[in-house]
Tab-separated table of C-alpha atoms in Angstrom:
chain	number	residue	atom	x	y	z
K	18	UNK	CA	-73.094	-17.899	25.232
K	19	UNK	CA	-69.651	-18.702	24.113
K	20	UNK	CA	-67.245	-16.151	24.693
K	21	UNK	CA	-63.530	-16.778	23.319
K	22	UNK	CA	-62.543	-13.278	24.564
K	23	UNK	CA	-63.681	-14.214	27.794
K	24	UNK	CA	-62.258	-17.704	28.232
K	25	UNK	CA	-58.934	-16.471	27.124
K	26	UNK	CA	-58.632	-13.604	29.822
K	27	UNK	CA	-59.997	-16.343	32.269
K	28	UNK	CA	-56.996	-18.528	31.063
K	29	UNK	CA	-54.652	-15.712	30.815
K	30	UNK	CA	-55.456	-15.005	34.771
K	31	UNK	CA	-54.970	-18.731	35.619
K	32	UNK	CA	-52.470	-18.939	38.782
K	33	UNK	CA	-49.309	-19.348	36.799
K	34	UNK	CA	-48.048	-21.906	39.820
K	35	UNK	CA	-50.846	-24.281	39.468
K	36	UNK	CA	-49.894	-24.225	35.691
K	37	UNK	CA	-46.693	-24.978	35.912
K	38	UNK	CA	-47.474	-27.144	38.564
K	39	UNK	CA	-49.843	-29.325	36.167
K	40	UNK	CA	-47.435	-29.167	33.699
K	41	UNK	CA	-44.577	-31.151	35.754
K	42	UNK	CA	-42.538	-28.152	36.227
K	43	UNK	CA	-40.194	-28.460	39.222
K	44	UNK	CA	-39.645	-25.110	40.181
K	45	UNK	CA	-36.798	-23.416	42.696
K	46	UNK	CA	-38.122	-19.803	44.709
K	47	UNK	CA	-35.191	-17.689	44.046
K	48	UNK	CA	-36.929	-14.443	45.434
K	49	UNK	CA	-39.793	-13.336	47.185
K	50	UNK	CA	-42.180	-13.976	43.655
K	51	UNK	CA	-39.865	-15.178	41.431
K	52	UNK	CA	-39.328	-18.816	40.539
K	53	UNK	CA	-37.117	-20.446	38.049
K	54	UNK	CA	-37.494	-23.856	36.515
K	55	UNK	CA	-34.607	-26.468	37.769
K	56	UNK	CA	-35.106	-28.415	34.406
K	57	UNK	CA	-33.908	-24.680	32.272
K	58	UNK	CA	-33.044	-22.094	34.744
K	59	UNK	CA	-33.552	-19.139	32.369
K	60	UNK	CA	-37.161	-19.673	32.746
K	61	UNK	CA	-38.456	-17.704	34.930
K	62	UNK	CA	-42.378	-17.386	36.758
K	63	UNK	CA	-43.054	-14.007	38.145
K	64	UNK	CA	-46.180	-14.453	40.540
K	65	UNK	CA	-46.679	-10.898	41.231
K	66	UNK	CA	-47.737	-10.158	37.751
K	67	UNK	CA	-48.603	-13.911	36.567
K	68	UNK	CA	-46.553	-13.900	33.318
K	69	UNK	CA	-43.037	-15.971	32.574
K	70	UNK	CA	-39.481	-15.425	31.113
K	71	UNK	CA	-37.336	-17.439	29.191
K	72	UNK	CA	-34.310	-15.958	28.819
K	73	UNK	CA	-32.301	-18.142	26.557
K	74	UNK	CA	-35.058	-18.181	24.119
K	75	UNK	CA	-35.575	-14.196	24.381
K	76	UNK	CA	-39.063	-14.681	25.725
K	77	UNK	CA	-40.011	-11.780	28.373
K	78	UNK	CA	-43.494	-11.163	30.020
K	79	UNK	CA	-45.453	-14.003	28.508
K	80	UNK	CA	-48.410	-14.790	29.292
K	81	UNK	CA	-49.865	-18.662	31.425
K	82	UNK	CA	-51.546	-19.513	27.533
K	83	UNK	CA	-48.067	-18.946	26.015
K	84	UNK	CA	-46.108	-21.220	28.615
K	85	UNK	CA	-48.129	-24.500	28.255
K	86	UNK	CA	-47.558	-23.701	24.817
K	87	UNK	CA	-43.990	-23.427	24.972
K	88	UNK	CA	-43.409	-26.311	27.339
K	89	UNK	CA	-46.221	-28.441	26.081
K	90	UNK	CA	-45.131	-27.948	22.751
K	91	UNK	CA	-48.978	-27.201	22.047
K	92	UNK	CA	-51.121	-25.033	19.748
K	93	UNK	CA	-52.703	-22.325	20.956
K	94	UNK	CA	-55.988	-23.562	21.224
K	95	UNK	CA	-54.506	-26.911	23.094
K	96	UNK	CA	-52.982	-24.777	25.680
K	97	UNK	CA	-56.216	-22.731	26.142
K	98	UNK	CA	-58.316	-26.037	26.767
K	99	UNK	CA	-55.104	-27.439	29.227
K	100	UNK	CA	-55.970	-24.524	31.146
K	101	UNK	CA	-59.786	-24.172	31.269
K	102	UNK	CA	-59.376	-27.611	32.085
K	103	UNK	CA	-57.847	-27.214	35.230
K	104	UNK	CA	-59.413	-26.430	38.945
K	105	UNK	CA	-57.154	-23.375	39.365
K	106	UNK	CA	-57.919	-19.861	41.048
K	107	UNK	CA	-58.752	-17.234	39.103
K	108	UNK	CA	-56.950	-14.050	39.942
K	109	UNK	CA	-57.977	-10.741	39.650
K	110	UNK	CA	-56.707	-8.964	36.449
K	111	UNK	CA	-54.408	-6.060	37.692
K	112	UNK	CA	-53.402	-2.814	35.540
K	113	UNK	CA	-50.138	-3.214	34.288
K	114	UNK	CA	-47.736	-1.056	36.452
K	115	UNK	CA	-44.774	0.587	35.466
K	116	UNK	CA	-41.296	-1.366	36.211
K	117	UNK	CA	-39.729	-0.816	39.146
K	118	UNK	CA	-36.455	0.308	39.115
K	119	UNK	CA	-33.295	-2.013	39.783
K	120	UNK	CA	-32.185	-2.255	43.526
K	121	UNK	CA	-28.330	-3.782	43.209
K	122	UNK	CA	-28.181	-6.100	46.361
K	123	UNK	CA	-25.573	-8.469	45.532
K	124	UNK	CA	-22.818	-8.469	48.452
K	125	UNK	CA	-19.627	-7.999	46.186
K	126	UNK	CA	-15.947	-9.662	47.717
K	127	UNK	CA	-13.218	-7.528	48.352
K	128	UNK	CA	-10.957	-9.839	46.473
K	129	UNK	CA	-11.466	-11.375	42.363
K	130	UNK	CA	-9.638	-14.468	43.180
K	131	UNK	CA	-11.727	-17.341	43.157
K	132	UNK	CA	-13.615	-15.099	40.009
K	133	UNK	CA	-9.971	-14.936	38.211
K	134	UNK	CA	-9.051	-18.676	38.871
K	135	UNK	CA	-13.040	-19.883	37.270
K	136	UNK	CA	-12.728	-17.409	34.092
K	137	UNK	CA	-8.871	-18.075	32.990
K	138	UNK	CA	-8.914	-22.495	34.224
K	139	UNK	CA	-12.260	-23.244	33.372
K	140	UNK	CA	-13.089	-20.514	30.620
K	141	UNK	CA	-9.345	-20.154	29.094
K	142	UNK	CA	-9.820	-16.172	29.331
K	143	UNK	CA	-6.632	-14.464	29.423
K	144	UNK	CA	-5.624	-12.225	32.885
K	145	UNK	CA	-5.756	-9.404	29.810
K	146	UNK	CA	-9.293	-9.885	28.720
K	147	UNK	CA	-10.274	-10.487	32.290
K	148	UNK	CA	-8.378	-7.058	33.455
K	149	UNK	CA	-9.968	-5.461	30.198
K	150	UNK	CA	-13.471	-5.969	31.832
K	151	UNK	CA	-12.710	-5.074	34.789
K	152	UNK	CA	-11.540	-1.842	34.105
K	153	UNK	CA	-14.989	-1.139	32.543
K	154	UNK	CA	-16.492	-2.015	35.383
K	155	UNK	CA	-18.864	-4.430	34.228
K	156	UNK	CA	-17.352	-7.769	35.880
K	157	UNK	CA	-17.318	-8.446	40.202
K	158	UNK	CA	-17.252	-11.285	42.079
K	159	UNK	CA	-19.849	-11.404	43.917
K	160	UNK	CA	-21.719	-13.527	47.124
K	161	UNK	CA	-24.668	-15.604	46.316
K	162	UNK	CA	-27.111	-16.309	49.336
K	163	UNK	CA	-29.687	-19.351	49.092
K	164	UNK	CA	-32.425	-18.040	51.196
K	165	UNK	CA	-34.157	-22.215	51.077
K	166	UNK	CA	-31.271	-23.310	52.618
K	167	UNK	CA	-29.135	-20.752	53.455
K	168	UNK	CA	-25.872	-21.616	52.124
K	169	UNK	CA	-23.738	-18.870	49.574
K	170	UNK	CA	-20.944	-19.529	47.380
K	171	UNK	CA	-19.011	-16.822	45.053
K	172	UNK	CA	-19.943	-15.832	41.688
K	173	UNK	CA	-19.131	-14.187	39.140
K	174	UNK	CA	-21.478	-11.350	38.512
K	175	UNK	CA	-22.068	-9.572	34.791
K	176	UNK	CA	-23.524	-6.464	35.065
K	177	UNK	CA	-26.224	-4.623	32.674
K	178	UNK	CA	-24.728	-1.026	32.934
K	179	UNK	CA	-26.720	2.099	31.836
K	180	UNK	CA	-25.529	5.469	29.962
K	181	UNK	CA	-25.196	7.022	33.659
K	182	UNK	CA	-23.005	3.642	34.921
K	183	UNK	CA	-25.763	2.716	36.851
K	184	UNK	CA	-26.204	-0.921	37.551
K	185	UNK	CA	-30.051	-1.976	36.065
K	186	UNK	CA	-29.511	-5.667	35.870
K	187	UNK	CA	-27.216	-8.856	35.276
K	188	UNK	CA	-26.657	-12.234	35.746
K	189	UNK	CA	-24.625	-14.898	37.793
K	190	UNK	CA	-22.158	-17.646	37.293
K	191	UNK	CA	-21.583	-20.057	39.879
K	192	UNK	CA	-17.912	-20.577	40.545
K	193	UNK	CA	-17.778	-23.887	42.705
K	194	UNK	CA	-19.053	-26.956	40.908
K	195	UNK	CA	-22.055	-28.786	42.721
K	196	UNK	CA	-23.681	-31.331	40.093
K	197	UNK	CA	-26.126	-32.745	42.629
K	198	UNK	CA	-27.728	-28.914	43.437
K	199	UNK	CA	-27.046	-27.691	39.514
K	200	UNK	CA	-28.152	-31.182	37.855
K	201	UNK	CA	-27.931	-29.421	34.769
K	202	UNK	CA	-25.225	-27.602	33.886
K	203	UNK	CA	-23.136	-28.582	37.575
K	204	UNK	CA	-23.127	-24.848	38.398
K	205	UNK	CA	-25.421	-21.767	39.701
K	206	UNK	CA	-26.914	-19.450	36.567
K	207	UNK	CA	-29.638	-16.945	36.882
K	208	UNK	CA	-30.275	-13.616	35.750
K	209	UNK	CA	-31.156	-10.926	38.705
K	210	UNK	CA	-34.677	-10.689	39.061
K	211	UNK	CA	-35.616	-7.487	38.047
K	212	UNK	CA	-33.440	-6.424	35.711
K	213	UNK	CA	-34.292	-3.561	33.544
K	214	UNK	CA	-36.501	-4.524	30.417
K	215	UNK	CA	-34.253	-5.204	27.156
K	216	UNK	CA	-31.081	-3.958	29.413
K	217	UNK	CA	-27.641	-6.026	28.032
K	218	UNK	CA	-23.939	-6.580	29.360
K	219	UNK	CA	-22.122	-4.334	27.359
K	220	UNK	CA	-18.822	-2.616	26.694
K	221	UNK	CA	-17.557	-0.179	24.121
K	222	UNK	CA	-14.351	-0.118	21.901
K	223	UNK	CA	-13.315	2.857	21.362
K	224	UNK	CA	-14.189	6.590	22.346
K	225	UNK	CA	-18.052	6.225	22.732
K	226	UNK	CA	-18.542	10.252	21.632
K	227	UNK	CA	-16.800	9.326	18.062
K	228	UNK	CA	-20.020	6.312	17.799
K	229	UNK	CA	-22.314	8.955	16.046
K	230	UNK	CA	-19.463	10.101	13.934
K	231	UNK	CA	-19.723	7.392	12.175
K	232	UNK	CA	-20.130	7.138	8.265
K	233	UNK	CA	-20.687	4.534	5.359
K	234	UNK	CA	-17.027	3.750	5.058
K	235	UNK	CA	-16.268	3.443	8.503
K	236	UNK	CA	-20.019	2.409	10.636
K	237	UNK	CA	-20.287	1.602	14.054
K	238	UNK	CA	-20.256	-1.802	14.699
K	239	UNK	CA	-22.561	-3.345	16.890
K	240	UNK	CA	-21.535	-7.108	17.914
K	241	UNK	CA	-24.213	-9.402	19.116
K	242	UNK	CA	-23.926	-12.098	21.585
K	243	UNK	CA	-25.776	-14.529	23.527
K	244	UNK	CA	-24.262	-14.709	26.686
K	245	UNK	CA	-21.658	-12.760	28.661
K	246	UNK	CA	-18.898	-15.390	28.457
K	247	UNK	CA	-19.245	-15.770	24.637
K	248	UNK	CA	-18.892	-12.063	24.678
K	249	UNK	CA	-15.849	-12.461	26.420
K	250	UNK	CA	-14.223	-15.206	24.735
K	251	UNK	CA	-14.794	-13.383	21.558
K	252	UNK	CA	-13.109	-10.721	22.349
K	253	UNK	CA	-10.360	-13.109	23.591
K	254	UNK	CA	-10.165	-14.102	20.455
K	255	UNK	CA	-10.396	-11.275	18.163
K	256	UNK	CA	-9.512	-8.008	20.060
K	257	UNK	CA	-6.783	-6.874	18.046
K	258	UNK	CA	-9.367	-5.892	15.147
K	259	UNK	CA	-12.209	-4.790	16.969
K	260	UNK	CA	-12.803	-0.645	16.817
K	261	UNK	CA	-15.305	1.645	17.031
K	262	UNK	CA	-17.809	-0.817	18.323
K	263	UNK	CA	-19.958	-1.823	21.113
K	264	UNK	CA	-20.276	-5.565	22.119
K	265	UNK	CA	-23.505	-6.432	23.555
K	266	UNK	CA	-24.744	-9.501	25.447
K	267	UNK	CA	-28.703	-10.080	25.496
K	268	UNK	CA	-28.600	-12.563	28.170
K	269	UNK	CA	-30.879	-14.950	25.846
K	270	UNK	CA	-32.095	-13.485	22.096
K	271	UNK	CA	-34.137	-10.261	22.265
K	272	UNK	CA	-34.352	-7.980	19.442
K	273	UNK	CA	-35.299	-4.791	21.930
K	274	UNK	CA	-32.226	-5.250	23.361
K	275	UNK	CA	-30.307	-4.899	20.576
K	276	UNK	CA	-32.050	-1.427	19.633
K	277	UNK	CA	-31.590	-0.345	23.062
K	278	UNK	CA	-27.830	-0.861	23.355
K	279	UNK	CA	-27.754	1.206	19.760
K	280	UNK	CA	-29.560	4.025	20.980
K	281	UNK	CA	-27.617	4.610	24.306
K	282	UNK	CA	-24.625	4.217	22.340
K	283	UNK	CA	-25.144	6.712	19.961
K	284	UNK	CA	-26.633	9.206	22.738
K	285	UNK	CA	-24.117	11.488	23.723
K	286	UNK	CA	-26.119	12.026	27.586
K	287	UNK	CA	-29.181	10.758	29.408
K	288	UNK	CA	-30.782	13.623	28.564
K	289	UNK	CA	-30.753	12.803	24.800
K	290	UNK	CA	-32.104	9.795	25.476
K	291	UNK	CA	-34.793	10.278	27.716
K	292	UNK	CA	-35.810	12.953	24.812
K	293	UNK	CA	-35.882	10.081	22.239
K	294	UNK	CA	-37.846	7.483	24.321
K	295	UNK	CA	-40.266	10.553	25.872
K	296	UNK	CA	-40.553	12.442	22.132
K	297	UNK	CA	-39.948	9.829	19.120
K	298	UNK	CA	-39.975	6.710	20.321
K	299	UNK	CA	-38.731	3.863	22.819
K	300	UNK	CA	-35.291	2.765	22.608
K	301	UNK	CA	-35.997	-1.318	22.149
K	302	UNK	CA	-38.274	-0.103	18.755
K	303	UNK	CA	-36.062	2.541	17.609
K	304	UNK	CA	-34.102	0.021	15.089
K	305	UNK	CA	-37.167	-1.232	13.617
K	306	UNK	CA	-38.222	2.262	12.756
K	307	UNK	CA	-35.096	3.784	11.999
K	308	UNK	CA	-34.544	0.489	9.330
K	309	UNK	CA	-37.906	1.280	7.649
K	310	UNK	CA	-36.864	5.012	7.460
K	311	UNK	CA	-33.350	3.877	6.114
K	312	UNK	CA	-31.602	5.365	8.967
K	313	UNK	CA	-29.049	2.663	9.392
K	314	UNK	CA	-26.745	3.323	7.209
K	315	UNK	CA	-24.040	3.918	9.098
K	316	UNK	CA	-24.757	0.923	10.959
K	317	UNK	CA	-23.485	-2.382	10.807
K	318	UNK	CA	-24.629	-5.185	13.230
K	319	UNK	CA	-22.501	-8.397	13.732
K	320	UNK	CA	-24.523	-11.810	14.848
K	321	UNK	CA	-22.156	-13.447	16.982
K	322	UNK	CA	-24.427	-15.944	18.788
K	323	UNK	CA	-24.060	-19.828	19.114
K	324	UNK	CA	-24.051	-21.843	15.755
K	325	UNK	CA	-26.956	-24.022	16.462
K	326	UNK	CA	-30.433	-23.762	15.258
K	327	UNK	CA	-31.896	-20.684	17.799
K	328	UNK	CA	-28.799	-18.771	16.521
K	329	UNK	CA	-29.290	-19.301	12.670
K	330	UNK	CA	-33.095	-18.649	12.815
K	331	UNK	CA	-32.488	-15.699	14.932
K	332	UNK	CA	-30.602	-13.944	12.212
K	333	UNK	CA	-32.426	-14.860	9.465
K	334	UNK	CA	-35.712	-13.271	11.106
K	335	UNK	CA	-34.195	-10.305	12.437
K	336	UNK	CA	-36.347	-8.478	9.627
K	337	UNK	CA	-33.933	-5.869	8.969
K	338	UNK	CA	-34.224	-4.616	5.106
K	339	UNK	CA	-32.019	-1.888	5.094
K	340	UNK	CA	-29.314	-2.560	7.825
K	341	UNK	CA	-26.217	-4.247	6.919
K	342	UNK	CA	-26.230	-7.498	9.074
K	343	UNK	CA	-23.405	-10.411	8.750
K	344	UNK	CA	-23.700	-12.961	10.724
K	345	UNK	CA	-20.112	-14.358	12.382
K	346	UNK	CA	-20.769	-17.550	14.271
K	347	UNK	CA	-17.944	-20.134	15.861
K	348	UNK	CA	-17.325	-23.074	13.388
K	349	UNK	CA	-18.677	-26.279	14.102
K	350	UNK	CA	-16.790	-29.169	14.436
K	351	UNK	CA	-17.407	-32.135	12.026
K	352	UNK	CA	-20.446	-34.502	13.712
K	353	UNK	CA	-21.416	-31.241	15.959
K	354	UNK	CA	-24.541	-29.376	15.589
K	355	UNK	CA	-23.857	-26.611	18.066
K	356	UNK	CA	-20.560	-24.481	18.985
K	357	UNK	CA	-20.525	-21.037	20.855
K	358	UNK	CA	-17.550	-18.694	20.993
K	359	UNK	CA	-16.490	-19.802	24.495
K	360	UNK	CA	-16.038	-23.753	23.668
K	361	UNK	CA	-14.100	-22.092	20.442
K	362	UNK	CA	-11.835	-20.316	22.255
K	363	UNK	CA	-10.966	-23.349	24.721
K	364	UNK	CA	-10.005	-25.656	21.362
K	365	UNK	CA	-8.046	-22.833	19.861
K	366	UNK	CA	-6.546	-22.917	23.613
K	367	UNK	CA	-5.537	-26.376	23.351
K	368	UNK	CA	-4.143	-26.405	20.056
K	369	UNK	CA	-1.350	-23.822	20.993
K	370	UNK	CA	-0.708	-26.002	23.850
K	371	UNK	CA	-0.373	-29.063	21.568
K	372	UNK	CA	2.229	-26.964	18.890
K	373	UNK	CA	3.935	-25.575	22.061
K	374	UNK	CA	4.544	-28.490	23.397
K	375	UNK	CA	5.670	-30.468	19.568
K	376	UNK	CA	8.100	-27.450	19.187
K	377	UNK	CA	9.460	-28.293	22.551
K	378	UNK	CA	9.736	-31.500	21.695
K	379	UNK	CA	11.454	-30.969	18.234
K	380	UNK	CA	13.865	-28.648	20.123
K	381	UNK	CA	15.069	-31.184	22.456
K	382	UNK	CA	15.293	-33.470	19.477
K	383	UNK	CA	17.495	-30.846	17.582
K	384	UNK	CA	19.470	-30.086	20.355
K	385	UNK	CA	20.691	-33.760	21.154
K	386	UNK	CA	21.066	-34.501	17.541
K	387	UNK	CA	23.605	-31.492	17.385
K	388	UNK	CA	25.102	-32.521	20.374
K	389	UNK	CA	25.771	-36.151	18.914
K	390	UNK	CA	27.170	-35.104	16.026
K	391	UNK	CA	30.628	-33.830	18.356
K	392	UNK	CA	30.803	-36.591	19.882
């Protein structure tokens, strides 16, 4: 008797491995069950509980039926036959468990030089900016171990900070340039397995107990960001008018974790917040809810991911009726189709050095003109 209910937890239950495996995946281990795709490293296969993650694309805890869709670039019922299709275990179903918390095991260096040197020569951060995050605490560099082969190299590690300062996630970026290990992008970039669900790098501007002060005139400001260097160079870029804001990277594009950095910025302790996720509701729905109640006004929420195609359609679905959201994305450059914030700030970089280096010229120029004309 046919039984679509039953074929699709039979698919769902499919050893993820062997999936990916038919699929042509080549996969590195990067942890005991966790395995990340060499072709897009922010994919990531969790074996323990046989679902996926792909970060850049704000995908978290998806299921085998929803990978060969995403990779196959299949419907759903084409992925469902891929699967049934294959001679692949089985596993048991297990009852979801409750996350584990966040163990913080990256060796951190003494020093922030080789950190310093990557984020102002290869980034074009100022020492300021770079100073500003560390002061917040958010920003180490760090010692990555390859447990295949063995070898580590320094990083720069972006932490996801909670209202206590408690370290529940992150990511890495590789310092040291290796194009035949990183074929990709030439350097290391992975997000710490385990990081807290919908958990962000984030930093405030301004006294954080003056966020829920806020009024219609003068909201909070919440800016948005892909990735922690974007974040970074944006605020490069545009410090001197940010205020009475929080900036907020989602490692990828993940509406929850855009609630979630609103509601532990407005919560004046843990306790508050622990109330709101234990009495009224979790903290990565609380901005759909409060939206439909017309809670937000007070609010405003700045898009500042890339300008490309995932950043556009991102903002135009964030299905927010009654929240005031502007988008503010880098320019693109004529013939481009894509520009983030830290490729902005690099141009912007170079064309000071270019008028620097014409008004030197036009000195000397001046200066041996005047001196001609006593001759």
């Amino acid at each position: 008797m046919y039984d679509p209910d039953r074929l699709k937890n039979e698919a769902k239950n499919t050893d993820i491995l062997t999936i990916a495996e038919s699929l042509g995946m080549e996969l590195d281990k990067i942890s005991s069950h966790y395995y990340s795709w060499k072709l897009h490293d922010s994919l990531v296969i969790d074996t323990e509980k046989n679902i996926y993650h792909w970060f850049s694309r704000g995908l978290k805890g998806k299921d085998t039926i929803d990978l060969v869709k995403q990779v196959k670039d299949v419907s759903f019922k084409e992925a469902l036959q891929h699967i049934l299709g294959l001679d692949a275990q089985v596993l048991s179903p297990k009852q979801k468990e409750p996350q584990k918390p966040f163990v913080y095991r990256v060796p951190e260096a003494k020093s922030f030089d080789y950190a310093r040197k990557y984020l102002k020569n290869e980034r074009g951060l100022s020492d300021e900016t770079i100073d500003f995050f560390l002061s917040k605490g958010v920003i180490a560099q760090g010692i990555y171990k390859d447990y295949k082969t063995g070898e580590t190299e320094p990083v720069v590690v972006f932490k996801n900070v909670d209202l206590t300062g408690r370290t529940v996630g992150g990511a890495l970026q590789g310092i040291w340039y290796n194009k035949q290990k990183y074929k990709k992008k030439g350097r290391l970039k992975m997000t710490l397995p385990g990081s807290e669900h919908y958990s962000g790098f984030q930093i405030d501007i301004g006294e954080k107990k003056n966020f829920a002060q806020s009024t219609k005139e003068a909201p909070f400001k919440l800016y948005v960001f892909e990735g922690p260097l974007d974040m970074m160079a944006y605020y490069n870029l545009h410090k001197e008018r940010l205020n009475n804001a929080r900036l907020v990277a989602l490692h990828g594009l993940n509406k929850g974790t855009i609630s979630k950095s609103i509601v532990d910025a407005l919560c004046s302790d843990i306790e508050s917040y622990k109330n709101l996720e234990a009495n009224v509701i979790p903290a990565h729905q609380w901005l759909r809810d409060a939206d439909e109640k017309g809670f937000t006004d007070k609010l405003k929420i700045i898009i500042a991911t890339d300008n490309d195609k995932a950043g556009k359609e991102f903002f135009l679905n964030l299905g927010l009726k009654h929240t005031k959201v502007v988008p503010h994305m880098p320019p693109l450059r004529p013939g481009e189709t894509k520009a983030d914030w830290n490729d902005h700030l690099k141009l912007k970089n170079q064309e000071q050095m270019v008028k620097k280096s014409q008004h030197t010229v036009a000195s000397v120029i001046q200066k041996n003109h005047s001196s001609e004309l006593y001759v």
